[in-house]
Structures are given as structure tokens and as C-alpha cells.
mmCIF file of C-alpha atoms and ligand atoms in Angstrom:
data_model
loop_
_atom_site.group_PDB
_atom_site.id
_atom_site.type_symbol
_atom_site.label_atom_id
_atom_site.label_comp_id
_atom_site.label_asym_id
_atom_site.label_seq_id
_atom_site.Cartn_x
_atom_site.Cartn_y
_atom_site.Cartn_z
ATOM 1 C CA UNK K 26 133.661 113.913 117.430
ATOM 2 C CA UNK K 27 134.457 112.356 120.781
ATOM 3 C CA UNK K 28 137.888 110.986 119.946
ATOM 4 C CA UNK K 29 140.621 112.180 122.333
ATOM 5 C CA UNK K 30 138.698 111.573 125.570
ATOM 6 C CA UNK K 31 140.711 110.298 128.492
ATOM 7 C CA UNK K 32 139.194 106.836 129.065
ATOM 8 C CA UNK K 33 139.403 105.787 132.707
ATOM 9 C CA UNK K 34 139.536 102.100 133.635
ATOM 10 C CA UNK K 35 138.269 101.213 137.097
ATOM 11 C CA UNK K 36 138.206 97.751 138.667
ATOM 12 C CA UNK K 37 134.621 96.688 139.462
ATOM 13 C CA UNK K 38 133.543 97.604 143.003
ATOM 14 C CA UNK K 39 131.466 100.150 144.892
ATOM 15 C CA UNK K 40 133.545 103.124 143.788
ATOM 16 C CA UNK K 41 133.405 102.093 140.125
ATOM 17 C CA UNK K 42 129.638 101.580 140.291
ATOM 18 C CA UNK K 43 129.114 105.050 141.798
ATOM 19 C CA UNK K 44 131.432 106.574 139.202
ATOM 20 C CA UNK K 45 129.585 104.762 136.397
ATOM 21 C CA UNK K 46 126.186 106.056 137.574
ATOM 22 C CA UNK K 47 127.579 109.576 137.918
ATOM 23 C CA UNK K 48 129.104 109.425 134.463
ATOM 24 C CA UNK K 49 125.843 108.167 132.884
ATOM 25 C CA UNK K 50 123.931 111.043 134.565
ATOM 26 C CA UNK K 51 126.373 113.490 133.012
ATOM 27 C CA UNK K 52 125.685 112.046 129.547
ATOM 28 C CA UNK K 53 128.911 110.020 129.477
ATOM 29 C CA UNK K 54 129.670 106.656 127.860
ATOM 30 C CA UNK K 55 130.466 103.775 130.212
ATOM 31 C CA UNK K 56 131.536 100.261 129.236
ATOM 32 C CA UNK K 57 130.587 97.574 131.746
ATOM 33 C CA UNK K 58 130.397 93.776 131.872
ATOM 34 C CA UNK K 59 127.143 91.918 131.342
ATOM 35 C CA UNK K 60 126.989 88.122 131.531
ATOM 36 C CA UNK K 61 126.951 87.910 127.709
ATOM 37 C CA UNK K 62 129.495 90.496 126.457
ATOM 38 C CA UNK K 63 130.691 93.947 127.569
ATOM 39 C CA UNK K 64 128.145 96.674 126.824
ATOM 40 C CA UNK K 65 128.719 100.360 126.082
ATOM 41 C CA UNK K 66 126.127 102.180 128.168
ATOM 42 C CA UNK K 67 124.485 105.584 127.800
ATOM 43 C CA UNK K 68 121.484 107.199 129.508
ATOM 44 C CA UNK K 69 118.571 105.921 127.399
ATOM 45 C CA UNK K 70 116.661 109.194 127.893
ATOM 46 C CA UNK K 71 119.538 111.416 126.746
ATOM 47 C CA UNK K 72 119.553 111.803 122.961
ATOM 48 C CA UNK K 73 122.872 113.679 123.017
ATOM 49 C CA UNK K 74 124.584 110.859 124.873
ATOM 50 C CA UNK K 75 123.119 108.336 122.434
ATOM 51 C CA UNK K 76 124.363 110.336 119.457
ATOM 52 C CA UNK K 77 127.849 110.238 120.984
ATOM 53 C CA UNK K 78 127.478 106.503 121.530
ATOM 54 C CA UNK K 79 126.686 105.824 117.857
ATOM 55 C CA UNK K 80 129.643 108.004 116.929
ATOM 56 C CA UNK K 81 132.044 106.275 119.333
ATOM 57 C CA UNK K 82 131.132 102.870 117.872
ATOM 58 C CA UNK K 83 131.023 104.074 114.281
ATOM 59 C CA UNK K 84 127.585 102.443 114.165
ATOM 60 C CA UNK K 85 124.974 103.110 111.475
ATOM 61 C CA UNK K 86 122.255 105.016 113.305
ATOM 62 C CA UNK K 87 119.424 102.939 111.814
ATOM 63 C CA UNK K 88 120.557 100.111 114.037
ATOM 64 C CA UNK K 89 118.522 100.328 117.270
ATOM 65 C CA UNK K 90 119.832 99.633 120.769
ATOM 66 C CA UNK K 91 118.804 97.362 123.637
ATOM 67 C CA UNK K 92 117.499 99.139 126.765
ATOM 68 C CA UNK K 93 118.864 97.514 129.929
ATOM 69 C CA UNK K 94 116.808 97.764 133.118
ATOM 70 C CA UNK K 95 117.095 96.386 136.649
ATOM 71 C CA UNK K 96 113.898 94.333 136.860
ATOM 72 C CA UNK K 97 110.558 93.457 135.248
ATOM 73 C CA UNK K 98 108.774 96.397 136.901
ATOM 74 C CA UNK K 99 111.211 98.829 135.270
ATOM 75 C CA UNK K 100 110.876 96.988 131.956
ATOM 76 C CA UNK K 101 107.104 97.510 132.110
ATOM 77 C CA UNK K 102 107.608 101.280 132.260
ATOM 78 C CA UNK K 103 109.140 101.267 128.790
ATOM 79 C CA UNK K 104 107.534 98.276 127.016
ATOM 80 C CA UNK K 105 104.081 96.681 126.808
ATOM 81 C CA UNK K 106 104.059 93.031 127.868
ATOM 82 C CA UNK K 107 101.478 90.557 126.616
ATOM 83 C CA UNK K 108 101.028 87.190 128.366
ATOM 84 C CA UNK K 109 103.782 85.525 126.318
ATOM 85 C CA UNK K 110 106.288 88.277 127.034
ATOM 86 C CA UNK K 111 105.478 88.196 130.755
ATOM 87 C CA UNK K 112 105.951 84.435 130.812
ATOM 88 C CA UNK K 113 109.359 84.668 129.146
ATOM 89 C CA UNK K 114 110.460 87.528 131.385
ATOM 90 C CA UNK K 115 109.477 85.622 134.521
ATOM 91 C CA UNK K 116 111.238 82.480 133.335
ATOM 92 C CA UNK K 117 114.507 83.978 132.107
ATOM 93 C CA UNK K 118 115.198 87.399 133.659
ATOM 94 C CA UNK K 119 117.683 88.320 134.857
ATOM 95 C CA UNK K 120 119.550 86.554 132.054
ATOM 96 C CA UNK K 121 120.716 86.471 128.429
ATOM 97 C CA UNK K 122 117.310 87.099 126.802
ATOM 98 C CA UNK K 123 116.217 90.301 125.016
ATOM 99 C CA UNK K 124 112.529 90.857 124.234
ATOM 100 C CA UNK K 125 111.353 93.120 121.403
ATOM 101 C CA UNK K 126 108.027 94.621 122.462
ATOM 102 C CA UNK K 127 105.762 97.593 121.665
ATOM 103 C CA UNK K 128 106.920 100.788 123.403
ATOM 104 C CA UNK K 129 104.699 102.262 126.108
ATOM 105 C CA UNK K 130 103.092 105.584 125.146
ATOM 106 C CA UNK K 131 105.133 107.486 127.750
ATOM 107 C CA UNK K 132 108.344 105.540 127.111
ATOM 108 C CA UNK K 133 111.208 107.835 128.190
ATOM 109 C CA UNK K 134 113.746 106.199 125.862
ATOM 110 C CA UNK K 135 114.965 108.614 123.173
ATOM 111 C CA UNK K 136 113.707 107.922 119.633
ATOM 112 C CA UNK K 137 117.291 107.899 118.447
ATOM 113 C CA UNK K 138 117.921 104.745 120.513
ATOM 114 C CA UNK K 139 115.042 102.866 118.884
ATOM 115 C CA UNK K 140 115.872 104.205 115.411
ATOM 116 C CA UNK K 141 112.318 105.460 115.006
ATOM 117 C CA UNK K 142 110.703 102.027 115.478
ATOM 118 C CA UNK K 143 107.570 101.723 117.632
ATOM 119 C CA UNK K 144 109.038 98.639 119.266
ATOM 120 C CA UNK K 145 111.828 98.502 121.824
ATOM 121 C CA UNK K 146 114.350 95.810 122.731
ATOM 122 C CA UNK K 147 114.546 95.301 126.516
ATOM 123 C CA UNK K 148 116.672 93.133 128.719
ATOM 124 C CA UNK K 149 117.434 92.585 132.421
ATOM 125 C CA UNK K 150 121.079 91.489 132.605
ATOM 126 C CA UNK K 151 122.240 89.010 135.245
ATOM 127 C CA UNK K 152 125.823 90.196 135.764
ATOM 128 C CA UNK K 153 126.222 91.573 139.307
ATOM 129 C CA UNK K 154 128.218 94.601 138.072
ATOM 130 C CA UNK K 155 125.614 95.476 135.426
ATOM 131 C CA UNK K 156 122.863 95.087 138.006
ATOM 132 C CA UNK K 157 124.651 97.290 140.510
ATOM 133 C CA UNK K 158 125.147 100.031 137.910
ATOM 134 C CA UNK K 159 121.471 99.877 136.850
ATOM 135 C CA UNK K 160 120.383 100.071 140.506
ATOM 136 C CA UNK K 161 122.642 103.054 141.168
ATOM 137 C CA UNK K 162 121.619 104.874 137.963
ATOM 138 C CA UNK K 163 117.877 104.221 138.432
ATOM 139 C CA UNK K 164 116.882 104.503 134.795
ATOM 140 C CA UNK K 165 117.122 102.556 131.543
ATOM 141 C CA UNK K 166 120.602 102.318 130.032
ATOM 142 C CA UNK K 167 120.997 101.591 126.338
ATOM 143 C CA UNK K 168 124.002 99.413 125.665
ATOM 144 C CA UNK K 169 125.197 97.860 122.433
ATOM 145 C CA UNK K 170 128.216 95.589 122.581
ATOM 146 C CA UNK K 171 131.271 97.722 123.441
ATOM 147 C CA UNK K 172 133.196 97.216 120.197
ATOM 148 C CA UNK K 173 133.734 99.268 117.073
ATOM 149 C CA UNK K 174 130.902 98.561 114.642
ATOM 150 C CA UNK K 175 131.774 95.515 112.542
ATOM 151 C CA UNK K 176 134.269 94.051 115.019
ATOM 152 C CA UNK K 177 133.607 91.009 117.183
ATOM 153 C CA UNK K 178 132.006 91.719 120.562
ATOM 154 C CA UNK K 179 134.281 92.229 123.598
ATOM 155 C CA UNK K 180 134.398 89.636 126.347
ATOM 156 C CA UNK K 181 137.097 91.344 128.457
ATOM 157 C CA UNK K 182 137.856 94.946 129.459
ATOM 158 C CA UNK K 183 141.076 94.726 127.417
ATOM 159 C CA UNK K 184 139.025 94.064 124.249
ATOM 160 C CA UNK K 185 136.948 97.173 124.990
ATOM 161 C CA UNK K 186 140.095 99.188 125.560
ATOM 162 C CA UNK K 187 141.663 98.119 122.277
ATOM 163 C CA UNK K 188 138.560 99.201 120.307
ATOM 164 C CA UNK K 189 137.301 102.242 122.213
ATOM 165 C CA UNK K 190 140.088 103.858 124.289
ATOM 166 C CA UNK K 191 139.976 107.614 123.672
ATOM 167 C CA UNK K 192 136.353 107.427 122.486
ATOM 168 C CA UNK K 193 134.494 106.727 125.751
ATOM 169 C CA UNK K 194 134.647 108.002 129.328
ATOM 170 C CA UNK K 195 134.922 104.939 131.548
ATOM 171 C CA UNK K 196 135.492 101.187 131.431
ATOM 172 C CA UNK K 197 134.433 99.159 134.466
ATOM 173 C CA UNK K 198 136.622 96.052 134.518
ATOM 174 C CA UNK K 199 134.735 93.067 135.920
ATOM 175 C CA UNK K 200 136.963 90.392 134.385
ATOM 176 C CA UNK K 201 136.012 87.984 131.614
ATOM 177 C CA UNK K 202 132.283 87.510 130.995
ATOM 178 C CA UNK K 203 130.579 84.156 131.590
ATOM 179 C CA UNK K 204 128.451 83.491 128.488
ATOM 180 C CA UNK K 205 130.545 84.996 125.692
ATOM 181 C CA UNK K 206 127.898 85.446 122.971
ATOM 182 C CA UNK K 207 125.208 88.137 122.944
ATOM 183 C CA UNK K 208 121.703 87.675 124.305
ATOM 184 C CA UNK K 209 119.064 85.727 122.401
ATOM 185 C CA UNK K 210 116.527 88.166 120.912
ATOM 186 C CA UNK K 211 112.857 87.170 120.741
ATOM 187 C CA UNK K 212 110.297 89.392 119.023
ATOM 188 C CA UNK K 213 106.976 89.115 120.842
ATOM 189 C CA UNK K 214 104.779 89.558 117.777
ATOM 190 C CA UNK K 215 101.576 87.555 117.028
ATOM 191 C CA UNK K 216 103.824 84.522 117.030
ATOM 192 C CA UNK K 217 107.007 84.813 119.073
ATOM 193 C CA UNK K 218 109.971 84.962 116.720
ATOM 194 C CA UNK K 219 113.669 84.197 117.143
ATOM 195 C CA UNK K 220 115.344 87.374 115.832
ATOM 196 C CA UNK K 221 118.865 86.448 116.954
ATOM 197 C CA UNK K 222 120.139 83.157 118.423
ATOM 198 C CA UNK K 223 122.296 83.863 121.485
ATOM 199 C CA UNK K 224 123.286 82.945 125.006
ATOM 200 C CA UNK K 225 119.904 81.444 125.922
ATOM 201 C CA UNK K 226 119.239 78.247 123.971
ATOM 202 C CA UNK K 227 116.217 78.172 121.677
ATOM 203 C CA UNK K 228 115.115 74.853 123.224
ATOM 204 C CA UNK K 229 114.766 76.383 126.698
ATOM 205 C CA UNK K 230 112.554 79.164 125.359
ATOM 206 C CA UNK K 231 110.404 76.763 123.355
ATOM 207 C CA UNK K 232 109.963 74.563 126.430
ATOM 208 C CA UNK K 233 108.531 77.502 128.399
ATOM 209 C CA UNK K 234 106.352 78.667 125.485
ATOM 210 C CA UNK K 235 105.137 75.161 124.688
ATOM 211 C CA UNK K 236 105.531 75.969 120.985
ATOM 212 C CA UNK K 237 108.357 76.437 118.480
ATOM 213 C CA UNK K 238 109.712 79.931 117.862
ATOM 214 C CA UNK K 239 108.991 81.314 114.418
ATOM 215 C CA UNK K 240 111.990 82.228 112.296
ATOM 216 C CA UNK K 241 112.106 85.359 110.145
ATOM 217 C CA UNK K 242 112.930 84.514 106.542
ATOM 218 C CA UNK K 243 116.173 86.137 105.377
ATOM 219 C CA UNK K 244 114.505 88.947 103.476
ATOM 220 C CA UNK K 245 111.459 89.452 105.680
ATOM 221 C CA UNK K 246 110.762 93.107 106.484
ATOM 222 C CA UNK K 247 108.212 94.703 108.784
ATOM 223 C CA UNK K 248 105.736 97.336 107.555
ATOM 224 C CA UNK K 249 108.207 100.174 108.057
ATOM 225 C CA UNK K 250 110.596 98.555 105.603
ATOM 226 C CA UNK K 251 113.163 98.132 108.393
ATOM 227 C CA UNK K 252 114.682 94.684 108.779
ATOM 228 C CA UNK K 253 113.198 92.863 111.798
ATOM 229 C CA UNK K 254 116.569 92.669 113.538
ATOM 230 C CA UNK K 255 118.395 95.409 111.717
ATOM 231 C CA UNK K 256 121.648 94.714 113.546
ATOM 232 C CA UNK K 257 121.926 91.337 111.944
ATOM 233 C CA UNK K 258 123.781 92.811 108.992
ATOM 234 C CA UNK K 259 125.740 90.076 107.284
ATOM 235 C CA UNK K 260 129.137 91.584 108.074
ATOM 236 C CA UNK K 261 128.449 92.266 111.736
ATOM 237 C CA UNK K 262 130.967 89.984 113.419
ATOM 238 C CA UNK K 263 133.942 90.074 111.115
ATOM 239 C CA UNK K 264 137.631 89.788 111.964
ATOM 240 C CA UNK K 265 139.986 91.299 109.377
ATOM 241 C CA UNK K 266 141.478 87.915 108.461
ATOM 242 C CA UNK K 267 139.215 85.863 106.147
ATOM 243 C CA UNK K 268 137.415 83.032 107.931
ATOM 244 C CA UNK K 269 136.904 79.591 106.355
ATOM 245 C CA UNK K 270 134.265 77.338 107.905
ATOM 246 C CA UNK K 271 133.973 73.556 108.287
ATOM 247 C CA UNK K 272 137.669 73.039 107.721
ATOM 248 C CA UNK K 273 138.560 69.378 107.350
ATOM 249 C CA UNK K 274 142.233 69.916 106.631
ATOM 250 C CA UNK K 275 144.336 73.051 106.835
ATOM 251 C CA UNK K 276 147.046 74.679 104.741
ATOM 252 C CA UNK K 277 150.455 75.730 106.121
ATOM 253 C CA UNK K 278 149.708 79.466 106.234
ATOM 254 C CA UNK K 279 146.338 79.127 107.963
ATOM 255 C CA UNK K 280 145.527 79.477 111.662
ATOM 256 C CA UNK K 281 143.101 76.968 113.173
ATOM 257 C CA UNK K 282 140.118 77.586 115.413
ATOM 258 C CA UNK K 283 139.516 74.057 116.667
ATOM 259 C CA UNK K 284 136.642 72.419 118.499
ATOM 260 C CA UNK K 285 136.674 69.113 120.350
ATOM 261 C CA UNK K 286 139.288 66.465 121.040
ATOM 262 C CA UNK K 287 140.127 65.324 117.500
ATOM 263 C CA UNK K 288 142.713 67.001 115.278
ATOM 264 C CA UNK K 289 142.602 67.905 111.577
ATOM 265 C CA UNK K 290 145.143 66.923 108.921
ATOM 266 C CA UNK K 291 147.634 69.574 107.887
ATOM 267 C CA UNK K 292 148.330 71.006 111.341
ATOM 268 C CA UNK K 293 152.091 71.273 111.869
ATOM 269 C CA UNK K 294 154.299 72.886 114.515
ATOM 270 C CA UNK K 295 154.157 76.395 112.932
ATOM 271 C CA UNK K 296 150.334 76.394 112.894
ATOM 272 C CA UNK K 297 148.629 78.613 115.451
ATOM 273 C CA UNK K 298 145.827 76.570 116.981
ATOM 274 C CA UNK K 299 143.266 77.714 119.527
ATOM 275 C CA UNK K 300 140.699 75.180 120.694
ATOM 276 C CA UNK K 301 137.273 76.562 121.675
ATOM 277 C CA UNK K 302 136.710 73.535 123.889
ATOM 278 C CA UNK K 303 138.945 70.474 123.877
ATOM 279 C CA UNK K 304 136.248 68.480 125.651
ATOM 280 C CA UNK K 305 133.585 69.596 123.153
ATOM 281 C CA UNK K 306 131.580 71.697 125.614
ATOM 282 C CA UNK K 307 129.440 74.280 123.782
ATOM 283 C CA UNK K 308 129.114 76.672 126.750
ATOM 284 C CA UNK K 309 132.895 76.746 127.109
ATOM 285 C CA UNK K 310 133.190 77.276 123.337
ATOM 286 C CA UNK K 311 130.754 80.222 123.422
ATOM 287 C CA UNK K 312 132.715 81.846 126.242
ATOM 288 C CA UNK K 313 135.969 81.544 124.251
ATOM 289 C CA UNK K 314 134.627 82.382 120.773
ATOM 290 C CA UNK K 315 135.130 86.144 120.421
ATOM 291 C CA UNK K 316 138.386 86.276 122.398
ATOM 292 C CA UNK K 317 139.903 83.538 120.261
ATOM 293 C CA UNK K 318 138.727 85.140 117.007
ATOM 294 C CA UNK K 319 140.378 88.395 118.117
ATOM 295 C CA UNK K 320 143.583 86.602 119.118
ATOM 296 C CA UNK K 321 143.815 84.624 115.846
ATOM 297 C CA UNK K 322 143.054 87.780 113.872
ATOM 298 C CA UNK K 323 146.307 89.224 115.241
ATOM 299 C CA UNK K 324 148.508 86.344 114.076
ATOM 300 C CA UNK K 325 148.991 87.412 110.467
ATOM 301 C CA UNK K 326 147.628 84.146 109.071
ATOM 302 C CA UNK K 327 146.243 84.061 105.530
ATOM 303 C CA UNK K 328 142.977 82.529 106.739
ATOM 304 C CA UNK K 329 141.383 81.476 109.998
ATOM 305 C CA UNK K 330 140.168 77.917 109.353
ATOM 306 C CA UNK K 331 137.378 76.792 111.665
ATOM 307 C CA UNK K 332 136.487 73.200 112.495
ATOM 308 C CA UNK K 333 132.789 72.252 112.393
ATOM 309 C CA UNK K 334 130.825 73.042 115.571
ATOM 310 C CA UNK K 335 127.669 70.999 116.304
ATOM 311 C CA UNK K 336 124.486 72.992 115.756
ATOM 312 C CA UNK K 337 122.479 72.030 118.836
ATOM 313 C CA UNK K 338 122.049 74.122 122.013
ATOM 314 C CA UNK K 339 124.471 77.074 122.132
ATOM 315 C CA UNK K 340 125.954 75.761 118.879
ATOM 316 C CA UNK K 341 123.176 77.630 117.032
ATOM 317 C CA UNK K 342 124.463 81.011 118.289
ATOM 318 C CA UNK K 343 128.123 80.020 117.798
ATOM 319 C CA UNK K 344 127.493 78.940 114.186
ATOM 320 C CA UNK K 345 125.471 82.108 113.518
ATOM 321 C CA UNK K 346 128.410 84.307 114.626
ATOM 322 C CA UNK K 347 130.927 82.156 112.709
ATOM 323 C CA UNK K 348 128.838 82.340 109.536
ATOM 324 C CA UNK K 349 128.759 86.144 109.802
ATOM 325 C CA UNK K 350 132.500 86.242 110.469
ATOM 326 C CA UNK K 351 133.066 84.178 107.310
ATOM 327 C CA UNK K 352 130.835 86.422 105.174
ATOM 328 C CA UNK K 353 132.374 89.554 106.638
ATOM 329 C CA UNK K 354 134.936 90.713 104.150
ATOM 330 C CA UNK K 355 133.553 89.336 100.904
HETATM 331 O O1 LIG E 11 123.978 90.498 125.002
HETATM 332 C C1 LIG E 11 123.597 91.528 124.435
HETATM 333 O O2 LIG E 11 122.475 91.638 123.928
HETATM 334 C C2 LIG E 11 124.582 92.720 124.426
HETATM 335 C C3 LIG E 11 124.771 93.185 125.871
HETATM 336 C C4 LIG E 11 125.651 94.402 125.958
HETATM 337 O O3 LIG E 11 123.526 93.396 126.472
HETATM 338 N N1 LIG E 11 124.092 93.770 123.608
HETATM 339 C C5 LIG E 11 124.052 93.680 122.252
HETATM 340 O O4 LIG E 11 123.616 94.837 121.654
HETATM 341 O O5 LIG E 11 124.372 92.691 121.639
HETATM 342 P P1 LIG E 11 123.837 95.129 120.113
HETATM 343 O O6 LIG E 11 123.479 96.564 119.953
HETATM 344 O O7 LIG E 11 125.198 94.738 119.674
HETATM 345 O O8 LIG E 11 122.744 94.264 119.400
HETATM 346 C C6 LIG E 11 121.386 94.602 119.560
HETATM 347 C C7 LIG E 11 120.558 93.950 118.504
HETATM 348 C C8 LIG E 11 120.804 94.533 117.130
HETATM 349 O O9 LIG E 11 120.864 93.453 116.219
HETATM 350 C C9 LIG E 11 119.574 95.384 116.896
HETATM 351 O O10 LIG E 11 119.285 95.541 115.555
HETATM 352 C C10 LIG E 11 118.518 94.601 117.634
HETATM 353 O O11 LIG E 11 119.176 94.183 118.793
HETATM 354 N N2 LIG E 11 117.365 95.438 118.016
HETATM 355 C C11 LIG E 11 117.346 96.460 118.879
HETATM 356 N N3 LIG E 11 116.121 97.018 118.940
HETATM 357 C C12 LIG E 11 115.337 96.324 118.096
HETATM 358 C C13 LIG E 11 113.968 96.398 117.714
HETATM 359 N N4 LIG E 11 113.141 97.320 118.207
HETATM 360 N N5 LIG E 11 113.509 95.512 116.817
HETATM 361 C C14 LIG E 11 114.343 94.566 116.311
HETATM 362 N N6 LIG E 11 115.643 94.436 116.616
HETATM 363 C C15 LIG E 11 116.142 95.300 117.502
HETATM 364 MG MG1 LIG E 12 127.004 94.215 118.668
#
């Protein structure tokens, strides 16, 4: 059990990047910023490191990881691209899009990271610190979000520290992330399928494809009996405080996660209110979502009441995470 490690925190920069690459080579666990959320990286070819990663997160090991690489050429060493996948990669990488593709026959990524599936999730992150670490390491890095399994994803180094200090080797602090929700995951099957809404809007992907993305039905399984996006367990993004959606008025002992310029009845001076975006901007709301959920979770309120968030654009990913947060502790 890797509890009791001394977790170092280094500010992003050349020294931190070199230290991160060194640490990954040694089989260590390194948290670093991506444009979506902080990731917890391990050498994708090192099964021992990956076992420690699952343990550090307390993550069920049937839940496979995303392999992060520096560019399309490196992605093609681990995954087979058809024309659709190549088109999406060219349009959106580097950026908040993950593609699920068949593994190459000589894919160096450890089976433990793909949970025995013959597909692999691949992404080229856009964050300059993530890119620098991938360049320095020169191999695929698997990286789930750097939180304890079941918690909301971290958008600052302090969030990572509060979940994982003592369990991982290094945190590279690159400040708050830009996007704030995880990457959009598209399965490149016969018809491209939206496996997880995320930081890249569905509409942008559909525009490039010239067709709508298919949607897995809630209980749809692949031939192996594994869920198509196994990480989309209902309770994935849950704060400890119960979450109540579409609040139209609030009770005295509730905290409010607001959206937009208008208020809701019932809010008085003792109410803790955090507004995802006063001006109703969905990108700003996505960037604030997980940090505000964490902050409100610490206020001792009976419930976190959440105002309705429009469902278009990034609202699809925001509402997906909120729905999971609300189901979390049932
Ligand atoms: O933005 C992100 O994607 C962040 C940053 C760190 O890159 N990473 C992230 O990883 O959100 P994680 O492990 O929290 O979520 C990965 C998701 C899980 O739902 C997992 O089940 C799914 O990707 N996944 C991974 N490999 C898969 C595969 N072969 N087929 C289907 N789903 C897969
Ligand atoms: Mg996660």
C-alpha cells in the first residue's frame, strides 16, 4: 500500500518537468495539469506503476485509463485509426477529446491500464505543462483524474493535495485548469458514439463528422459484457453532501450552487451561495463546477441545491456531472 509517501509539490517549470519525467521512468505517480482537469500520471508500459495508481486512487481496476501522448504520430503507435478517427484527431488535437480505438497489435500499454479490453482510450492534451512532460518522458502516460475514486475531479493542485497527499510521489502545480470538466470521449466504432460528454461540445464534433454522434443506451454493453464507458458509474462525481437539482426555491439549511443573473426565492443572508457564472457563460461555469462543488461540500449544509443549467453546448457535460453528483449517495 503506497500510503505514507512524501508527496512533493513543485511549481510548473523546466525543473518540475524534468523531475516529473524522471519520476515516471522510475515507476512513480505524478499529478500534473491538463487543460480539462488534473491527471494522475503513470508510465503506461509499467504494470507495477499502474497497479500503484489504481491503489492510490482507490479505483476499481475494471475501470480502464486514458493513454496520453504528445501527438498524432505517437497515438498511432498505440491505436488503429480509421478515416473518421483521423479526421477527429486532426480537427481537435491537441485538445479536450479522447478517442476510443482498437489497440495496435504491438501496443506497449500494459493490459492492466486497458482493463483487458482490446480497445484503448487515447488523447493528446493541450496544456503546455502536460505537453512538456509528455515530450520529456517520450512514451504514453496513463492518467485518470487525480482524485480519490468517487470524488469530483481536481481543477487545482490544492484539490489534488487534499485527496492524494501521502499516496503519490509528485504534484506539478500549474495553477487552475482552463476547461474544468473532463475530455469528451468518442468511441470510433462502426458509427462514432458519444461515450462521455465533456470539454469539447458535441456540436463541434458533429460539424466535423457531418453526422450526429450515436448515443449508447443506458444499459448497452459490448460483447465482452463490459460497459462501453465503464467509468461512467452512476456515483462517479459525488460530493458527500446530497445534491438537489433544478432548485427553484431553497430552504434555510441548504447551500446554493447558482447559475446566471437571476436569484431564487428562499436565499437569505446565512445561505452560502456560489454562482457558476453570474453572466450565464457555460465555459465559465464548467471551469468553476468541480471547485465550487468541493467548496460547498465543506460548508456543512444539509443539501447543495443547484439551479437549472441550460443543456446546450458545454451545458451537456455540466448537467451530466451534476446528475451523477445528485445520484451519488442514494
Ligand atoms: O479530461 C480527461 O479525460 C482527464 C484528464 C486527466 O485527461 N482524464 C479522465 O480520466 O477523466 P478518467 O480515468 O477519470 O476517465 C476516463 C474514462 C473512464 O470513464 C473510462 O471508463 C473511460 O474513460 N475509458 C477508458 N478506456 C476506455 C475504453 N477502452 N473503452 C471505453 N471507455 C474507456
Ligand atoms: Mg475521473
